[in-house]
Amino acid sequence: MGRTKKNKPRHKLRGLQDTSRRRSAKAPAAQLAWTPLKQACGCVIDWGWSSQTADPMTFISWCTGRPAAPCPWHADPVAGASGADLPSEVVVQPHGTSVLLHARKAAADRHGLGGELASRLAHLMEVADRGKAALLDDAPAGFRSWLIANTADPAEAWLEHELCDIILNQGRSALPRELLDHLPEQLRNPSPKRPQPESVACNICSFSAAEGGILCACGHDWSCHLGKAGQGEPCSHCPCADMQHD
């Protein structure tokens, strides 16, 4: 007969954290993508996600609200627990979703990037609040022309592209802004050389597809993958666990 353990009283919050940790154990640490953001309390927090337990659009949506909110360690107590009761890394399930996101206090060498990304995000959302015309005015001229010619909603497409760069790619752009600003005329209205990806989370992927760029077998641009070449490169936009050229 198997052994049994006595039921020990456990704090409600600690129980939820233990359950989250057991679930998140299925997602290898190497496949977690982290983005630092400075929050309203002044803390810089690394927010992470894995394609095994979340999706990129939910992660983006969650992160857009972080600069205006306190971090988990300075938020209002949950179930009677203060921030001091929380471990150094926690798992969060955004309300109304089934995804699991990760949070940890960012290392000191990530604080500068966290502040920069939060500032860029705040600027982008402020521009978005002014309407679609303001969003398009904020886009590089050459890429704006391409978006108008190739997307149904160019302002929304630019917003999604910038959110992807800031949050999923930690501020790195697949193409320099100078190139997007002075996009050659022949590239502004291209004739597609290959099918567009079925699930495009940023317009760089779509642009690369149209121009016959280097794509993963999943259809997304290679530069949107997070890992190092040859060491497992999970896609930012889909469950593809490793970049494979098609």
mmCIF file of C-alpha atoms in Angstrom:
data_model
loop_
_atom_site.group_PDB
_atom_site.id
_atom_site.type_symbol
_atom_site.label_atom_id
_atom_site.label_comp_id
_atom_site.label_asym_id
_atom_site.label_seq_id
_atom_site.Cartn_x
_atom_site.Cartn_y
_atom_site.Cartn_z
ATOM 1 C CA MET A 1 0.000 0.000 0.000
ATOM 2 C CA GLY A 2 1.368 3.390 -0.912
ATOM 3 C CA ARG A 3 2.253 5.864 1.758
ATOM 4 C CA THR A 4 0.002 8.807 2.470
ATOM 5 C CA LYS A 5 0.825 12.216 3.848
ATOM 6 C CA LYS A 6 -1.125 14.077 6.443
ATOM 7 C CA ASN A 7 -2.892 17.114 5.107
ATOM 8 C CA LYS A 8 -1.015 20.155 6.351
ATOM 9 C CA PRO A 9 -2.659 23.564 6.480
ATOM 10 C CA ARG A 10 -1.214 25.642 3.699
ATOM 11 C CA HIS A 11 -1.642 29.297 2.981
ATOM 12 C CA LYS A 12 -4.035 29.794 0.072
ATOM 13 C CA LEU A 13 -1.589 31.931 -1.897
ATOM 14 C CA ARG A 14 1.282 29.510 -1.366
ATOM 15 C CA GLY A 15 -0.916 26.692 -2.636
ATOM 16 C CA LEU A 16 -1.689 28.623 -5.799
ATOM 17 C CA GLN A 17 2.006 29.352 -6.297
ATOM 18 C CA ASP A 18 2.936 25.691 -5.855
ATOM 19 C CA THR A 19 0.311 24.678 -8.408
ATOM 20 C CA SER A 20 1.601 27.276 -10.858
ATOM 21 C CA ARG A 21 5.169 26.097 -10.386
ATOM 22 C CA ARG A 22 4.183 22.489 -11.065
ATOM 23 C CA ARG A 23 2.433 23.553 -14.259
ATOM 24 C CA SER A 24 5.291 25.765 -15.382
ATOM 25 C CA ALA A 25 7.803 22.973 -14.818
ATOM 26 C CA LYS A 26 6.670 21.613 -18.179
ATOM 27 C CA ALA A 27 8.195 24.692 -19.852
ATOM 28 C CA PRO A 28 12.014 24.403 -19.905
ATOM 29 C CA ALA A 29 13.775 27.544 -18.661
ATOM 30 C CA ALA A 30 15.717 27.717 -21.932
ATOM 31 C CA GLN A 31 12.464 28.323 -23.784
ATOM 32 C CA LEU A 32 11.317 31.216 -21.637
ATOM 33 C CA ALA A 33 11.599 34.620 -23.321
ATOM 34 C CA TRP A 34 12.089 37.503 -20.865
ATOM 35 C CA THR A 35 11.314 41.210 -21.328
ATOM 36 C CA PRO A 36 12.282 43.758 -18.622
ATOM 37 C CA LEU A 37 9.882 46.624 -17.916
ATOM 38 C CA LYS A 38 10.070 49.409 -15.344
ATOM 39 C CA GLN A 39 6.791 49.584 -13.425
ATOM 40 C CA ALA A 40 4.918 52.293 -11.551
ATOM 41 C CA CYS A 41 6.536 51.403 -8.220
ATOM 42 C CA GLY A 42 9.988 51.970 -9.712
ATOM 43 C CA CYS A 43 10.953 48.296 -9.856
ATOM 44 C CA VAL A 44 12.232 46.740 -13.076
ATOM 45 C CA ILE A 45 10.608 43.351 -13.577
ATOM 46 C CA ASP A 46 11.501 40.653 -16.059
ATOM 47 C CA TRP A 47 8.280 39.293 -17.562
ATOM 48 C CA GLY A 48 8.555 35.936 -19.293
ATOM 49 C CA TRP A 49 6.480 33.605 -21.408
ATOM 50 C CA SER A 50 6.804 30.268 -23.154
ATOM 51 C CA SER A 51 4.874 29.051 -26.189
ATOM 52 C CA GLN A 52 4.040 25.951 -24.132
ATOM 53 C CA THR A 53 1.978 27.873 -21.576
ATOM 54 C CA ALA A 54 1.075 31.178 -23.249
ATOM 55 C CA ASP A 55 0.660 32.947 -26.566
ATOM 56 C CA PRO A 56 2.473 36.063 -27.793
ATOM 57 C CA MET A 57 -0.599 38.262 -28.184
ATOM 58 C CA THR A 58 -1.736 37.661 -24.589
ATOM 59 C CA PHE A 59 1.807 38.391 -23.397
ATOM 60 C CA ILE A 60 1.873 41.648 -25.391
ATOM 61 C CA SER A 61 -1.545 42.655 -24.038
ATOM 62 C CA TRP A 62 -0.420 41.970 -20.466
ATOM 63 C CA CYS A 63 2.850 43.883 -20.827
ATOM 64 C CA THR A 64 1.215 47.027 -22.222
ATOM 65 C CA GLY A 65 -0.343 47.610 -18.804
ATOM 66 C CA ARG A 66 2.761 46.939 -16.694
ATOM 67 C CA PRO A 67 4.389 50.423 -16.735
ATOM 68 C CA ALA A 68 1.248 51.899 -15.156
ATOM 69 C CA ALA A 69 0.912 49.159 -12.524
ATOM 70 C CA PRO A 70 2.992 48.238 -9.461
ATOM 71 C CA CYS A 71 5.045 45.068 -9.619
ATOM 72 C CA PRO A 72 3.776 41.855 -7.937
ATOM 73 C CA TRP A 73 5.962 42.582 -4.906
ATOM 74 C CA HIS A 74 4.395 46.035 -4.391
ATOM 75 C CA ALA A 75 0.831 45.295 -5.500
ATOM 76 C CA ASP A 76 -2.080 45.144 -3.085
ATOM 77 C CA PRO A 77 -1.864 42.038 -0.865
ATOM 78 C CA VAL A 78 -3.431 38.904 -2.349
ATOM 79 C CA ALA A 79 -5.253 36.558 0.035
ATOM 80 C CA GLY A 80 -3.657 38.400 2.938
ATOM 81 C CA ALA A 81 -0.088 37.942 1.685
ATOM 82 C CA SER A 82 2.268 40.899 1.314
ATOM 83 C CA GLY A 83 5.058 41.203 -1.228
ATOM 84 C CA ALA A 84 7.538 39.955 1.344
ATOM 85 C CA ASP A 85 5.732 36.594 1.307
ATOM 86 C CA LEU A 86 6.274 36.111 -2.431
ATOM 87 C CA PRO A 87 9.229 34.119 -3.788
ATOM 88 C CA SER A 88 11.812 35.776 -6.046
ATOM 89 C CA GLU A 89 10.061 34.374 -9.124
ATOM 90 C CA VAL A 90 6.294 34.012 -9.471
ATOM 91 C CA VAL A 91 3.859 32.656 -12.025
ATOM 92 C CA VAL A 92 0.866 34.799 -12.955
ATOM 93 C CA GLN A 93 -2.348 33.832 -14.708
ATOM 94 C CA PRO A 94 -3.967 36.946 -16.263
ATOM 95 C CA HIS A 95 -7.639 37.203 -15.391
ATOM 96 C CA GLY A 96 -9.932 35.563 -17.909
ATOM 97 C CA THR A 97 -7.177 33.573 -19.634
ATOM 98 C CA SER A 98 -5.688 30.099 -19.355
ATOM 99 C CA VAL A 99 -2.099 31.238 -19.951
ATOM 100 C CA LEU A 100 0.728 31.329 -17.431
ATOM 101 C CA LEU A 101 3.270 34.153 -17.391
ATOM 102 C CA HIS A 102 6.420 34.456 -15.317
ATOM 103 C CA ALA A 103 7.824 37.375 -13.333
ATOM 104 C CA ARG A 104 11.111 37.932 -11.546
ATOM 105 C CA LYS A 105 13.038 40.922 -10.252
ATOM 106 C CA ALA A 106 15.375 41.994 -13.044
ATOM 107 C CA ALA A 107 19.130 41.932 -12.559
ATOM 108 C CA ALA A 108 20.856 45.312 -12.264
ATOM 109 C CA ASP A 109 22.272 45.108 -15.783
ATOM 110 C CA ARG A 110 18.704 44.884 -17.123
ATOM 111 C CA HIS A 111 17.433 48.045 -15.404
ATOM 112 C CA GLY A 112 18.503 50.408 -18.179
ATOM 113 C CA LEU A 113 16.783 48.326 -20.855
ATOM 114 C CA GLY A 114 13.677 47.987 -18.680
ATOM 115 C CA GLY A 115 13.407 51.758 -18.342
ATOM 116 C CA GLU A 116 13.969 52.298 -22.061
ATOM 117 C CA LEU A 117 11.339 49.743 -23.086
ATOM 118 C CA ALA A 118 8.799 51.161 -20.622
ATOM 119 C CA SER A 119 9.409 54.671 -21.989
ATOM 120 C CA ARG A 120 9.000 53.505 -25.602
ATOM 121 C CA LEU A 121 5.854 51.608 -24.677
ATOM 122 C CA ALA A 122 4.356 54.622 -22.882
ATOM 123 C CA HIS A 123 5.071 56.833 -25.914
ATOM 124 C CA LEU A 124 3.521 54.322 -28.308
ATOM 125 C CA MET A 125 0.333 53.950 -26.251
ATOM 126 C CA GLU A 126 0.052 57.736 -25.891
ATOM 127 C CA VAL A 127 0.272 58.099 -29.680
ATOM 128 C CA ALA A 128 -2.268 55.289 -30.145
ATOM 129 C CA ASP A 129 -4.685 57.114 -27.836
ATOM 130 C CA ARG A 130 -4.598 60.066 -30.258
ATOM 131 C CA GLY A 131 -5.986 57.924 -33.085
ATOM 132 C CA LYS A 132 -4.955 56.156 -36.266
ATOM 133 C CA ALA A 133 -3.749 59.269 -38.059
ATOM 134 C CA ALA A 134 -1.274 59.965 -35.265
ATOM 135 C CA LEU A 135 -0.074 56.349 -35.359
ATOM 136 C CA LEU A 136 0.608 56.499 -39.086
ATOM 137 C CA ASP A 137 2.393 59.841 -38.711
ATOM 138 C CA ASP A 138 4.702 58.128 -36.204
ATOM 139 C CA ALA A 139 5.710 55.387 -38.687
ATOM 140 C CA PRO A 140 8.793 55.679 -40.952
ATOM 141 C CA ALA A 141 7.741 57.169 -44.290
ATOM 142 C CA GLY A 142 8.852 54.296 -46.501
ATOM 143 C CA PHE A 143 7.365 51.571 -44.338
ATOM 144 C CA ARG A 144 4.178 53.627 -43.930
ATOM 145 C CA SER A 145 3.744 53.576 -47.709
ATOM 146 C CA TRP A 146 4.289 49.818 -47.708
ATOM 147 C CA LEU A 147 1.747 49.315 -44.916
ATOM 148 C CA ILE A 148 -0.863 51.412 -46.724
ATOM 149 C CA ALA A 149 -0.365 49.396 -49.920
ATOM 150 C CA ASN A 150 -0.218 45.948 -48.328
ATOM 151 C CA THR A 151 -2.368 45.875 -45.163
ATOM 152 C CA ALA A 152 -6.073 46.315 -44.540
ATOM 153 C CA ASP A 153 -5.494 48.533 -41.482
ATOM 154 C CA PRO A 154 -2.056 50.189 -41.760
ATOM 155 C CA ALA A 155 -2.305 52.064 -38.451
ATOM 156 C CA GLU A 156 -3.155 48.879 -36.535
ATOM 157 C CA ALA A 157 -0.430 47.023 -38.431
ATOM 158 C CA TRP A 158 2.143 49.643 -37.368
ATOM 159 C CA LEU A 159 0.958 49.425 -33.758
ATOM 160 C CA GLU A 160 1.294 45.632 -33.775
ATOM 161 C CA HIS A 161 4.734 45.880 -35.368
ATOM 162 C CA GLU A 162 5.992 48.308 -32.720
ATOM 163 C CA LEU A 163 4.511 46.264 -29.859
ATOM 164 C CA CYS A 164 6.252 43.204 -31.249
ATOM 165 C CA ASP A 165 9.592 45.023 -31.449
ATOM 166 C CA ILE A 166 9.310 46.512 -27.955
ATOM 167 C CA ILE A 167 7.861 43.562 -26.048
ATOM 168 C CA LEU A 168 8.678 40.368 -27.924
ATOM 169 C CA ASN A 169 12.061 41.450 -29.297
ATOM 170 C CA GLN A 170 13.170 43.552 -26.302
ATOM 171 C CA GLY A 171 13.486 46.705 -28.386
ATOM 172 C CA ARG A 172 15.461 45.125 -31.204
ATOM 173 C CA SER A 173 14.204 45.871 -34.714
ATOM 174 C CA ALA A 174 14.567 43.292 -37.446
ATOM 175 C CA LEU A 175 15.249 46.139 -39.906
ATOM 176 C CA PRO A 176 16.855 49.521 -39.058
ATOM 177 C CA ARG A 177 14.483 52.483 -38.916
ATOM 178 C CA GLU A 178 16.653 54.244 -41.490
ATOM 179 C CA LEU A 179 15.930 51.476 -43.995
ATOM 180 C CA LEU A 180 12.210 51.581 -43.201
ATOM 181 C CA ASP A 181 12.220 55.358 -43.582
ATOM 182 C CA HIS A 182 13.843 55.252 -47.026
ATOM 183 C CA LEU A 183 12.340 52.046 -48.355
ATOM 184 C CA PRO A 184 13.096 51.863 -52.101
ATOM 185 C CA GLU A 185 10.081 52.564 -54.283
ATOM 186 C CA GLN A 186 10.219 49.140 -55.923
ATOM 187 C CA LEU A 187 9.784 47.496 -52.520
ATOM 188 C CA ARG A 188 6.754 49.553 -51.491
ATOM 189 C CA ASN A 189 4.357 47.682 -53.767
ATOM 190 C CA PRO A 190 6.024 44.288 -54.220
ATOM 191 C CA SER A 191 4.596 41.366 -56.097
ATOM 192 C CA PRO A 192 4.679 38.502 -53.552
ATOM 193 C CA LYS A 193 7.341 35.926 -54.292
ATOM 194 C CA ARG A 194 6.045 33.411 -51.791
ATOM 195 C CA PRO A 195 2.916 32.809 -49.675
ATOM 196 C CA GLN A 196 2.406 35.033 -46.645
ATOM 197 C CA PRO A 197 2.641 33.398 -43.198
ATOM 198 C CA GLU A 198 -0.727 32.220 -41.911
ATOM 199 C CA SER A 199 -0.261 33.849 -38.499
ATOM 200 C CA VAL A 200 1.769 37.019 -38.803
ATOM 201 C CA ALA A 201 2.409 38.778 -35.495
ATOM 202 C CA CYS A 202 4.567 41.493 -37.035
ATOM 203 C CA ASN A 203 4.807 43.101 -40.433
ATOM 204 C CA ILE A 204 8.528 42.446 -40.749
ATOM 205 C CA CYS A 205 7.596 38.767 -41.233
ATOM 206 C CA SER A 206 5.100 39.719 -43.923
ATOM 207 C CA PHE A 207 7.603 42.048 -45.599
ATOM 208 C CA SER A 208 10.294 39.359 -45.531
ATOM 209 C CA ALA A 209 7.883 36.826 -47.013
ATOM 210 C CA ALA A 210 6.976 39.170 -49.848
ATOM 211 C CA GLU A 211 10.628 39.789 -50.642
ATOM 212 C CA GLY A 212 11.754 36.173 -50.437
ATOM 213 C CA GLY A 213 13.709 36.733 -47.233
ATOM 214 C CA ILE A 214 15.075 34.112 -44.873
ATOM 215 C CA LEU A 215 12.072 32.527 -43.190
ATOM 216 C CA CYS A 216 11.589 29.747 -40.696
ATOM 217 C CA ALA A 217 9.524 26.784 -41.823
ATOM 218 C CA CYS A 218 6.683 28.276 -39.749
ATOM 219 C CA GLY A 219 6.656 31.289 -42.105
ATOM 220 C CA HIS A 220 8.048 33.922 -39.724
ATOM 221 C CA ASP A 221 11.196 35.957 -40.266
ATOM 222 C CA TRP A 222 14.348 34.431 -38.786
ATOM 223 C CA SER A 223 15.211 37.631 -36.902
ATOM 224 C CA CYS A 224 12.030 37.286 -34.817
ATOM 225 C CA HIS A 225 13.362 34.107 -33.201
ATOM 226 C CA LEU A 226 14.732 34.595 -29.719
ATOM 227 C CA GLY A 227 17.529 32.057 -29.282
ATOM 228 C CA LYS A 228 21.058 31.689 -30.593
ATOM 229 C CA ALA A 229 21.739 29.925 -33.858
ATOM 230 C CA GLY A 230 22.054 26.187 -33.393
ATOM 231 C CA GLN A 231 20.951 26.281 -29.745
ATOM 232 C CA GLY A 232 17.178 26.151 -30.107
ATOM 233 C CA GLU A 233 15.450 29.244 -31.407
ATOM 234 C CA PRO A 234 11.775 29.358 -30.357
ATOM 235 C CA CYS A 235 9.628 31.587 -32.566
ATOM 236 C CA SER A 236 8.242 34.759 -31.011
ATOM 237 C CA HIS A 237 4.898 34.343 -32.753
ATOM 238 C CA CYS A 238 3.915 30.663 -32.786
ATOM 239 C CA PRO A 239 4.624 27.305 -31.053
ATOM 240 C CA CYS A 240 7.589 26.606 -33.378
ATOM 241 C CA ALA A 241 10.279 25.469 -30.904
ATOM 242 C CA ASP A 242 13.309 25.857 -33.153
ATOM 243 C CA MET A 243 14.051 27.931 -36.251
ATOM 244 C CA GLN A 244 14.264 25.790 -39.372
ATOM 245 C CA HIS A 245 14.857 27.321 -42.791
ATOM 246 C CA ASP A 246 12.358 26.127 -45.377
#
